[in-house]
XYZ file of C-alpha atoms in Angstrom:
688
model
C -20.595 33.775 23.208
C -19.757 30.343 21.802
C -23.303 29.851 20.505
C -23.170 33.267 18.789
C -19.943 32.286 17.007
C -21.492 29.020 15.837
C -24.564 30.921 14.635
C -22.450 33.430 12.687
C -20.356 30.639 11.154
C -23.551 28.896 10.106
C -24.862 32.061 8.441
C -21.508 32.591 6.680
C -21.500 29.034 5.380
C -25.111 29.362 4.180
C -24.266 32.554 2.261
C -21.163 30.927 0.736
C -23.094 27.766 -0.160
C -25.927 29.763 -1.779
C -23.429 31.807 -3.781
C -21.600 28.670 -4.932
C -24.817 26.943 -5.990
C -25.976 30.021 -7.894
C -22.642 30.231 -9.738
C -22.800 26.533 -10.571
C -26.374 26.807 -11.823
C -25.376 29.747 -14.045
C -22.394 27.714 -15.295
C -20.085 30.558 -14.306
C -17.940 28.424 -12.062
C -14.531 27.476 -13.473
C -13.616 23.784 -13.500
C -11.445 23.910 -10.393
C -11.162 20.679 -8.370
C -11.425 20.677 -5.455
C -13.691 23.708 -5.222
C -12.019 26.611 -3.361
C -13.245 27.677 0.053
C -13.499 31.280 -1.136
C -13.751 32.229 -4.804
C -14.562 35.794 -5.839
C -15.116 35.604 -9.577
C -15.235 38.541 -11.975
C -16.929 38.627 -15.360
C -13.698 39.961 -16.861
C -10.832 37.834 -18.181
C -7.067 38.125 -18.244
C -5.761 37.367 -21.750
C -2.214 36.891 -23.023
C -0.268 34.979 -25.644
C 1.403 31.937 -24.101
C 4.804 32.773 -25.601
C 4.789 36.177 -23.882
C 4.252 34.903 -20.335
C 7.035 35.810 -17.951
C 7.379 34.145 -14.538
C 8.872 35.624 -11.379
C 9.676 33.355 -8.445
C 11.453 33.532 -5.138
C 14.225 31.056 -4.343
C 11.917 28.421 -2.874
C 9.316 28.511 -5.656
C 11.828 28.455 -8.537
C 11.253 24.742 -9.433
C 7.585 25.495 -10.154
C 8.551 27.732 -13.074
C 9.540 24.646 -15.061
C 6.200 22.969 -14.274
C 4.253 26.017 -15.437
C 6.161 26.165 -18.714
C 5.574 22.459 -19.313
C 1.842 22.742 -18.560
C 1.433 25.615 -21.002
C 3.493 23.865 -23.674
C 1.446 20.667 -23.441
C -1.862 22.524 -23.531
C -0.990 25.053 -26.234
C 1.906 23.583 -28.215
C 3.748 26.874 -27.655
C 6.898 27.419 -25.590
C 7.394 30.416 -23.332
C 10.044 32.880 -24.491
C 11.914 33.881 -21.335
C 12.730 37.437 -22.498
C 9.270 38.809 -21.642
C 8.564 40.626 -18.340
C 6.805 38.652 -15.588
C 3.038 38.351 -15.432
C 2.958 35.319 -13.109
C 4.324 35.976 -9.615
C 5.011 33.065 -7.252
C 5.971 33.431 -3.600
C 5.815 31.770 -0.199
C 4.054 33.759 2.505
C 5.042 32.570 5.971
C 1.961 34.298 7.358
C -0.230 31.682 5.689
C -0.884 28.180 6.985
C 1.240 25.469 5.389
C -1.494 24.249 3.043
C -3.206 27.598 2.446
C -2.874 29.347 -0.892
C -4.086 32.620 -2.361
C -4.593 33.563 -5.983
C -5.266 37.040 -7.300
C -5.776 37.537 -11.041
C -6.462 41.043 -12.334
C -6.229 42.596 -15.763
C -2.432 42.820 -15.550
C -0.991 39.860 -13.658
C -1.400 36.571 -11.797
C -0.253 36.472 -8.167
C 0.027 33.125 -6.392
C 1.040 32.855 -2.732
C 1.164 29.878 -0.425
C 2.245 28.891 3.048
C 4.627 26.326 1.505
C 6.011 25.300 -1.860
C 3.345 22.630 -2.063
C 0.527 25.122 -1.524
C 1.939 27.408 -4.240
C 1.790 24.456 -6.655
C -1.852 24.004 -5.646
C -2.502 27.659 -6.419
C -1.035 27.296 -9.901
C -3.088 24.153 -10.491
C -6.276 26.069 -9.700
C -5.216 28.781 -12.156
C -4.511 26.411 -15.046
C -7.685 24.418 -14.315
C -9.686 27.633 -14.657
C -7.924 28.733 -17.853
C -8.950 28.205 -21.457
C -6.229 27.947 -24.110
C -6.874 28.368 -27.815
C -4.687 29.296 -30.772
C -1.677 29.986 -28.584
C -3.560 32.331 -26.246
C -4.609 31.813 -22.642
C -7.715 33.331 -21.047
C -8.242 33.181 -17.284
C -11.113 34.642 -15.265
C -10.109 37.615 -13.158
C -10.668 36.243 -9.667
C -9.499 35.956 -6.094
C -9.070 32.600 -4.337
C -8.411 31.926 -0.648
C -8.272 28.218 -0.025
C -7.103 25.426 2.258
C -8.124 21.789 2.824
C -10.321 20.475 5.617
C -8.237 17.291 6.030
C -4.458 17.150 5.920
C -3.955 13.587 4.651
C -5.121 13.144 1.061
C -3.615 10.068 -0.545
C -3.428 7.645 -3.455
C -1.875 4.166 -3.209
C -0.330 2.185 -6.065
C 0.316 -1.556 -5.788
C 3.696 -1.824 -7.537
C 4.529 -5.225 -6.073
C 1.692 -7.196 -7.618
C 1.826 -5.285 -10.908
C 5.139 -3.693 -11.863
C 4.759 -0.208 -13.399
C 7.215 1.644 -15.591
C 8.671 4.726 -13.857
C 6.883 6.915 -16.399
C 3.450 5.615 -15.287
C 4.368 6.427 -11.671
C 5.244 9.941 -12.825
C 1.877 10.174 -14.562
C 0.176 9.236 -11.300
C 2.215 11.958 -9.587
C 0.857 14.379 -12.191
C -2.676 13.192 -11.424
C -2.063 13.711 -7.686
C -0.720 17.209 -8.324
C -3.699 18.037 -10.532
C -6.221 17.108 -7.856
C -4.182 18.449 -4.904
C -3.523 14.977 -3.487
C -0.685 15.355 -1.006
C 0.675 11.796 -0.716
C 1.421 8.961 -3.134
C 1.769 5.698 -1.203
C 3.816 2.967 -2.916
C 3.189 -0.679 -1.950
C 6.675 -2.119 -2.582
C 6.478 -5.690 -1.262
C 3.816 -8.355 -1.604
C 4.406 -12.097 -1.389
C 6.653 -12.999 -4.341
C 7.788 -9.572 -5.519
C 9.830 -6.839 -3.849
C 10.422 -3.928 -6.217
C 12.875 -2.075 -3.972
C 16.553 -2.607 -4.972
C 17.845 -3.724 -1.576
C 21.610 -3.932 -1.182
C 21.464 -5.742 2.166
C 19.062 -8.379 0.819
C 20.070 -8.459 -2.822
C 18.630 -11.933 -3.503
C 15.161 -10.386 -3.424
C 15.981 -8.243 -6.476
C 14.319 -9.788 -9.546
C 15.155 -8.976 -13.146
C 12.687 -6.557 -14.770
C 10.707 -6.377 -11.530
C 12.574 -3.777 -9.539
C 13.502 -0.110 -9.668
C 17.031 1.201 -9.527
C 18.128 3.737 -6.946
C 18.541 6.231 -9.776
C 14.948 5.677 -10.899
C 13.652 6.088 -7.352
C 15.607 9.322 -6.900
C 14.170 10.632 -10.160
C 10.614 9.667 -9.143
C 10.964 11.271 -5.694
C 12.455 14.443 -7.192
C 9.712 14.578 -9.826
C 7.086 14.331 -7.090
C 8.730 16.942 -4.875
C 8.790 19.488 -7.720
C 5.031 18.965 -8.107
C 4.209 19.231 -4.424
C 3.594 15.497 -3.931
C 5.263 13.410 -1.221
C 6.051 9.708 -1.786
C 5.345 7.342 1.115
C 6.984 3.881 0.988
C 5.466 0.727 2.437
C 7.360 -2.359 3.591
C 4.736 -5.063 4.034
C 5.139 -7.549 6.862
C 4.834 -9.831 8.714
C 2.346 -11.306 6.211
C 2.539 -10.974 2.413
C 6.287 -11.564 2.619
C 7.009 -14.863 0.864
C 10.023 -13.620 -1.090
C 11.862 -12.637 2.101
C 11.311 -16.079 3.614
C 12.132 -17.869 0.368
C 15.462 -16.106 -0.163
C 16.532 -15.672 3.486
C 14.827 -18.373 5.607
C 17.635 -18.186 8.184
C 16.700 -14.544 8.865
C 12.976 -14.193 8.181
C 11.651 -17.708 8.814
C 10.655 -20.668 6.700
C 8.548 -20.231 3.579
C 5.878 -22.623 4.871
C 5.223 -20.403 7.917
C 3.072 -18.111 5.731
C 4.348 -15.225 7.863
C 7.646 -13.863 9.157
C 8.989 -15.756 12.170
C 7.659 -13.465 14.907
C 9.735 -15.214 17.571
C 13.046 -14.423 15.877
C 15.288 -11.552 16.974
C 17.184 -11.971 13.698
C 13.954 -11.333 11.831
C 13.255 -8.133 13.757
C 16.757 -6.811 13.231
C 16.606 -7.695 9.534
C 13.289 -5.867 9.111
C 14.715 -2.829 10.880
C 17.743 -2.910 8.604
C 15.492 -3.125 5.555
C 13.262 -0.360 6.914
C 16.250 1.916 7.403
C 17.507 1.169 3.902
C 14.154 2.155 2.375
C 13.902 5.212 4.624
C 17.236 6.437 3.333
C 15.916 6.281 -0.226
C 12.624 8.001 0.684
C 14.112 10.474 3.145
C 11.640 13.250 2.242
C 8.650 11.236 3.476
C 7.389 12.109 6.972
C 5.703 8.686 7.111
C 6.710 5.048 6.815
C 4.102 2.327 6.326
C 4.884 -1.011 8.010
C 2.028 -3.011 6.444
C 0.877 -5.580 9.039
C -2.466 -6.640 7.537
C -3.990 -10.068 6.830
C -1.567 -12.083 8.938
C -2.070 -15.854 9.128
C -0.670 -17.016 12.467
C -1.992 -20.582 12.402
C 1.282 -22.348 11.617
C 3.413 -20.289 13.999
C 1.121 -20.825 16.953
C 1.804 -24.582 16.831
C 5.552 -24.299 16.102
C 7.654 -25.496 19.113
C 10.316 -22.757 19.141
C 7.626 -20.098 18.798
C 5.678 -21.565 21.719
C 8.874 -21.457 23.803
C 9.376 -17.790 22.883
C 5.832 -16.930 23.950
C 6.435 -18.514 27.379
C 9.882 -16.915 27.675
C 8.428 -13.421 27.185
C 5.507 -14.110 29.501
C 2.999 -13.650 26.697
C -0.407 -15.289 26.424
C -0.367 -16.416 22.798
C 1.007 -15.846 19.302
C -1.056 -12.690 18.959
C 1.174 -11.002 21.551
C 4.190 -11.671 19.319
C 2.344 -10.028 16.422
C 1.658 -6.962 18.578
C 5.279 -6.940 19.690
C 6.322 -6.855 16.020
C 4.195 -3.747 15.477
C 5.692 -2.046 18.521
C 9.278 -2.908 17.587
C 8.901 -1.601 14.027
C 7.037 1.480 15.209
C 9.647 2.402 17.791
C 12.361 2.015 15.168
C 10.466 4.172 12.653
C 9.868 6.765 15.356
C 13.560 6.783 16.318
C 14.331 7.866 12.751
C 12.006 10.868 13.008
C 9.144 9.339 11.011
C 5.486 8.650 11.766
C 4.204 5.087 11.457
C 1.315 4.045 9.252
C -0.149 0.565 9.638
C -3.082 -1.315 8.138
C -5.969 -2.198 10.430
C -4.901 -5.358 12.282
C -5.083 -5.087 16.069
C -8.047 -4.748 18.410
C -8.543 -2.314 21.237
C -5.217 -1.033 22.538
C -3.455 -4.328 21.947
C -3.421 -6.935 24.694
C -2.770 -7.323 28.406
C 0.954 -7.769 27.756
C 1.560 -5.570 24.692
C 0.014 -2.134 24.290
C 0.079 -0.442 20.876
C 1.345 3.174 21.110
C -1.207 5.885 20.385
C 1.038 7.714 17.911
C 0.559 5.001 15.267
C -1.832 5.999 12.455
C -4.145 3.141 11.446
C -5.395 2.757 7.864
C -8.848 1.226 8.326
C -9.918 -0.632 5.196
C -12.053 -3.685 5.898
C -13.401 -3.358 9.485
C -12.967 -7.135 9.819
C -9.934 -6.843 12.104
C -11.041 -3.745 13.993
C -13.741 -1.142 13.643
C -12.816 2.514 13.076
C -15.076 3.724 15.879
C -13.286 1.426 18.334
C -9.883 2.694 17.204
C -11.019 6.303 17.562
C -12.478 5.641 21.008
C -9.154 4.115 22.047
C -7.314 7.272 21.008
C -5.772 6.277 17.666
C -5.577 8.541 14.651
C -7.116 6.811 11.661
C -7.016 7.117 7.891
C -10.150 6.220 5.947
C -9.256 3.642 3.291
C -12.694 2.028 3.282
C -13.019 -0.901 0.855
C -16.229 0.646 -0.388
C -15.869 3.073 -2.141
C -12.110 3.786 -1.866
C -10.648 0.531 -3.238
C -10.023 -0.061 -6.926
C -9.203 -3.528 -8.238
C -9.207 -4.999 -11.720
C -12.752 -6.290 -11.349
C -14.366 -4.346 -8.519
C -14.690 -0.602 -8.156
C -17.279 2.043 -7.425
C -18.504 4.939 -9.495
C -17.507 8.588 -8.955
C -21.109 9.267 -7.967
C -20.914 6.644 -5.209
C -17.680 8.237 -3.966
C -19.178 11.712 -4.090
C -22.105 10.624 -1.912
C -19.731 9.039 0.640
C -18.408 10.875 3.710
C -14.907 10.727 5.172
C -16.327 9.431 8.461
C -18.161 6.481 6.850
C -16.973 2.909 6.206
C -18.722 0.354 3.986
C -17.850 -3.050 2.535
C -19.261 -5.464 -0.046
C -18.210 -8.643 1.797
C -21.010 -9.816 4.063
C -18.614 -11.209 6.700
C -17.410 -7.703 7.635
C -19.145 -5.380 10.122
C -19.291 -2.528 7.591
C -21.240 -4.708 5.128
C -24.176 -5.206 7.459
C -24.673 -1.462 7.695
C -22.312 1.493 7.175
C -20.138 2.379 10.154
C -20.559 6.114 10.747
C -18.368 7.845 13.307
C -19.923 10.406 15.610
C -18.740 14.001 15.954
C -16.221 13.191 18.679
C -14.791 10.144 16.890
C -14.382 12.099 13.643
C -11.740 14.264 15.282
C -9.391 11.270 15.078
C -9.644 10.998 11.281
C -6.590 12.502 9.596
C -7.848 12.021 6.045
C -8.598 9.444 3.384
C -6.851 7.534 0.632
C -7.877 5.932 -2.660
C -6.166 2.534 -2.985
C -5.535 0.879 -6.370
C -4.747 -2.813 -5.803
C -3.418 -5.355 -8.304
C -3.856 -2.949 -11.197
C -1.677 -3.273 -14.324
C -0.216 0.017 -15.477
C -2.539 0.505 -18.450
C -5.539 0.392 -16.095
C -4.315 2.992 -13.619
C -5.082 6.307 -15.282
C -8.497 5.383 -16.763
C -9.632 3.860 -13.469
C -8.150 6.445 -11.115
C -8.622 9.851 -12.717
C -12.328 10.586 -12.163
C -12.390 8.702 -8.871
C -9.409 10.581 -7.465
C -10.993 13.867 -8.556
C -14.084 12.937 -6.571
C -12.133 11.769 -3.519
C -10.204 15.041 -3.547
C -13.408 17.073 -3.720
C -14.871 15.206 -0.732
C -11.855 15.307 1.598
C -10.729 18.828 0.734
C -14.290 20.018 1.388
C -15.838 17.669 3.930
C -19.176 19.442 3.431
C -20.016 19.326 -0.287
C -20.838 22.589 -2.048
C -23.202 21.065 -4.582
C -24.873 17.885 -5.769
C -23.090 15.247 -7.843
C -25.114 16.301 -10.893
C -23.651 19.798 -10.533
C -20.157 18.472 -9.794
C -19.963 16.021 -12.693
C -19.655 18.575 -15.561
C -16.842 20.320 -13.655
C -15.123 16.957 -13.129
C -15.397 16.038 -16.822
C -14.079 19.420 -17.969
C -11.196 19.261 -15.491
C -10.287 15.710 -16.512
C -10.395 16.628 -20.213
C -7.641 19.162 -19.593
C -5.678 16.653 -17.504
C -5.918 14.155 -20.388
C -4.197 16.679 -22.629
C -1.417 17.136 -20.089
C -0.832 13.414 -19.573
C -1.373 12.387 -23.209
C -0.729 15.319 -25.629
C -1.944 13.162 -28.504
C -5.205 12.649 -30.402
C -6.343 9.030 -30.776
C -8.910 8.246 -33.498
C -10.427 4.779 -33.887
C -12.815 3.026 -36.249
C -14.445 -0.282 -35.343
C -14.897 -0.151 -31.565
C -17.926 -2.004 -30.244
C -18.849 0.510 -27.540
C -16.469 3.503 -27.720
C -18.604 5.597 -25.353
C -18.796 2.993 -22.575
C -18.563 4.749 -19.228
C -19.265 1.994 -16.693
C -17.245 0.847 -13.714
C -15.138 -1.740 -15.551
C -11.975 -0.787 -17.332
C -11.421 -1.279 -21.047
C -14.846 -2.172 -22.389
C -14.584 1.037 -24.380
C -11.630 -0.612 -26.159
C -13.430 -3.768 -27.345
C -13.778 -4.528 -31.060
C -15.266 -7.518 -32.864
C -13.814 -7.578 -36.371
C -10.949 -5.222 -37.041
C -9.865 -1.919 -35.573
C -8.248 1.034 -37.349
C -6.213 3.433 -35.207
C -4.771 6.829 -36.106
C -2.720 8.816 -33.593
C -1.412 12.357 -33.988
C 0.732 14.442 -31.670
C -0.521 17.881 -30.652
C 3.033 19.071 -30.024
C 5.318 20.339 -32.822
C 8.547 18.578 -33.777
C 7.647 15.328 -32.043
C 7.562 11.691 -33.155
C 5.378 8.766 -32.123
C 7.021 5.357 -31.676
C 5.148 2.162 -30.810
C 5.332 -1.503 -29.878
C 2.767 -4.314 -29.726
C 4.948 -6.955 -28.042
C 4.597 -5.487 -24.505
C 8.092 -3.963 -24.641
C 8.626 -0.289 -23.826
C 8.503 1.993 -26.917
C 11.991 3.477 -27.022
C 13.178 6.044 -29.566
C 14.397 3.066 -31.615
C 10.955 1.467 -31.833
C 9.038 1.736 -35.148
C 7.421 5.072 -35.990
C 3.649 4.907 -35.699
C 2.075 4.719 -39.191
C -0.690 6.963 -40.497
C -3.126 4.151 -39.752
C -2.643 0.919 -37.797
C -5.085 -1.950 -38.399
C -5.587 -4.571 -35.676
C -7.404 -7.873 -36.088
C -6.355 -9.520 -32.831
C -6.113 -8.407 -29.220
C -3.089 -6.121 -28.975
C -1.292 -4.353 -26.156
C -0.293 -1.102 -27.826
C 2.382 1.066 -26.215
C 3.049 4.552 -27.591
C 6.037 6.769 -26.805
C 5.989 10.466 -27.758
C 9.495 11.894 -28.241
C 10.743 15.403 -29.000
C 13.513 16.283 -31.457
C 16.157 15.698 -28.748
C 14.924 12.156 -28.115
C 13.323 13.036 -24.767
C 10.254 11.024 -23.812
C 7.318 13.424 -23.385
C 4.486 10.956 -22.917
C 3.876 7.233 -22.576
C 0.483 5.818 -23.550
C -0.200 2.116 -22.847
C -3.568 0.785 -24.007
C -5.046 -2.679 -24.464
C -7.354 -3.136 -27.459
C -9.275 -6.409 -27.131
C -10.920 -8.430 -29.868
C -14.131 -9.387 -28.086
C -16.509 -10.820 -30.714
C -18.960 -12.014 -28.060
C -21.138 -10.331 -25.475
C -21.457 -12.383 -22.288
C -24.372 -11.817 -19.910
C -25.042 -13.498 -16.559
C -28.625 -13.813 -15.402
C -29.328 -14.573 -11.752
C -25.957 -13.684 -10.229
C -25.589 -11.223 -7.379
C -23.300 -8.703 -9.034
C -24.440 -5.600 -10.897
C -22.234 -6.360 -13.872
C -20.135 -9.255 -15.097
C -16.422 -9.303 -14.379
C -14.271 -10.123 -17.416
C -12.235 -13.268 -16.851
C -13.072 -13.390 -13.160
C -15.279 -15.050 -10.575
C -19.050 -14.830 -10.806
C -21.023 -15.963 -7.760
C -24.713 -16.813 -7.690
C -27.449 -17.944 -5.331
C -28.935 -21.256 -6.549
C -28.481 -21.143 -10.305
C -27.064 -18.975 -13.046
C -27.865 -18.614 -16.735
C -25.168 -17.614 -19.212
C -26.350 -15.804 -22.331
C -23.885 -15.328 -25.216
C -24.475 -12.920 -28.090
C -22.391 -13.285 -31.246
C -21.413 -9.905 -32.721
C -19.978 -11.014 -36.114
C -22.555 -12.267 -38.607
C -20.936 -15.666 -39.159
C -18.931 -18.211 -37.185
C -19.714 -20.334 -34.130
C -19.321 -20.355 -30.356
C -17.880 -23.312 -28.449
C -17.415 -23.757 -24.698
C -16.183 -26.033 -21.925
C -17.150 -26.282 -18.251
C -13.981 -27.897 -16.891
C -11.635 -24.956 -17.445
C -9.998 -26.474 -20.524
C -9.419 -24.521 -23.745
C -12.426 -24.830 -26.088
C -11.834 -26.484 -29.458
C -13.987 -26.500 -32.577
C -15.092 -29.976 -31.427
C -16.199 -28.718 -27.980
C -19.913 -28.257 -27.241
C -21.466 -25.622 -29.491
C -23.465 -22.826 -27.915
C -27.061 -22.673 -29.090
C -29.069 -21.452 -26.096
C -28.542 -20.145 -22.550
C -26.272 -22.339 -20.420
C -27.689 -23.280 -16.992
C -25.117 -23.452 -14.174
C -25.858 -24.916 -10.729
C -22.459 -26.055 -9.486
C -18.855 -24.841 -9.360
C -17.288 -24.845 -12.802
C -14.648 -23.208 -14.946
C -16.455 -21.802 -17.969
C -14.305 -21.144 -21.060
C -15.782 -19.715 -24.258
C -14.159 -19.321 -27.685
C -15.418 -17.800 -30.907
C -14.445 -19.477 -34.193
C -14.840 -17.823 -37.607
C -16.459 -19.585 -40.595
C -13.085 -21.163 -41.442
C -12.849 -22.691 -37.968
C -10.075 -20.324 -36.847
C -10.095 -18.812 -33.362
C -10.761 -15.074 -33.162
C -9.824 -13.137 -30.054
C -8.817 -14.557 -26.700
C -10.913 -17.175 -24.870
C -13.360 -15.832 -22.300
C -12.831 -17.422 -18.905
C -14.984 -17.395 -15.762
C -14.984 -19.202 -12.459
C -18.655 -19.748 -11.569
C -19.489 -20.634 -8.007
C -22.527 -20.722 -5.671
C -22.197 -18.060 -2.974
C -22.184 -20.472 -0.053
C -19.295 -22.444 -1.491
C -17.489 -19.265 -2.534
C -17.474 -17.871 0.998
C -16.051 -21.152 2.243
C -13.270 -20.909 -0.344
C -12.685 -17.268 0.576
C -12.569 -17.797 4.336
C -9.509 -16.072 5.731
C -7.410 -17.811 8.358
C -6.101 -14.679 10.013
C -5.443 -14.093 13.693
C -9.024 -13.062 14.280
């Protein structure tokens, strides 16, 4: 009987797959991401003027009405007039699973049902993704959708501690999560010298212009909840916690420890107090992330009072105190009704003296500290946060195509010291049952990088964890992704940006901002697509308030400029915030012989035995000067005339000077290093 069921399921999937591929090949498929499990598409359309759309909700779905109106306004420029009878019906159906949703669009109305408020929001997102809006009218295919995800945990992480983001950018990332049906937005709040949470108990950690207020956090959490997105906070520790030790050494340990004092009861109680404080602010989150990665225990293991504590507790070594920290924080989180998330950091089940509870969820990212297959075999639930291809940094990221061809049960890494770099770690069928989902992680990213770097990649991640078996090839998926993102762009930025003078405006590689390079001068025109709105701007890195200058008909830039645009309505309400960096880059730098597939702007370039640096001058006149000791190039510095040969570690700095001897653009800076020496510099002194 079981084999017959498997056979029938296989036949059903084959029929569904064939139908999906045929629709895609005929270009009939609407640009819905992720692709629905069941989509019955008609050749007919439902058409209506946007202003005449009425919305009927039940009590629980009422907040979504505001989201729908805002979506339609941003996409059409027209506002719904509430006097018209309903054509959109929203409701929660308790007979459906929590994340299941159903859509039925006929010639008269749009019905959206879901097992929860969040799933109803997902149903509406599928509807608006499928719609076309022109001249104040909306056209939607008449269709039926029955859909639910394969994996429950679908996440995005923002590193707010290393790069502070304005609340509006966080809201934009919430909008991106909502658009791609990403359930969780994970906020990394503490890292070394910055703690962006406004702690009352530990107020000395609050830094001017580098923290959020409680009011801002409440607004962000409420904004996310209305859009079906849940915010998950992270309190990093015991590593990456310098600011706690600097400001409160008597509680958390000395700054020079490089880690919280794991022998201290005061430290544990302080971390629990801080955890509870953050939990109270993020009460709607079912999870709490306790960090716990990349912990350097070298200093503590030779510290006398720590050694005494190890003996007192009957432990073997400092590692047992680290495991005890995890257990203490986990039990506290659990006592508050939350589930614990933790970065990969312990092996096996712990140690002889300290066992790690099986109800901790481990985010496996590097495989250096523990392999995902080992964690699964030991009974732990795991979240795939594989460095490759799910990490985004300023200078290293992977293409949407690479992500699309990845599987949720696969881990890879670029760093040769890690197990996943030697060959991908692929979990077997049994081990895969322990995977709860996957998460895209954006580390160290300034706010202007987030949306351009995340959007297509998050779309692809969503497609691959909502549907763990892909419905089509990447070549068939890509047009749907581009069309879907184009509509999202209009929602996030309801403005048209026109430029003249960009070096490579159509650049579509893995590195952010090369599409915004220019070499002489740049002319920018920006127009709002929404009526009765005003554009205000700044170029001094300050936020563009309603009091900032009005954007002119045309803005001409000759130097690198960080442009920030605020779009305001007639009431002075901020509708959109657009930060963009335009860089005067009069030179093209190429590295020949290095091991990377592209050069990293202003970053480290490693090479085998030697490296050649080729510099192309884009302006017709002027000269190029450089230094190899990291100092700022002057007009008297060596002049570039042919490829520069590099064999040893050096700090290469390059500057372009115009024919008058004046600098143009920012200096280009690179740290060049042979691979063998680089790996020695990069060696981590963690507990493994």
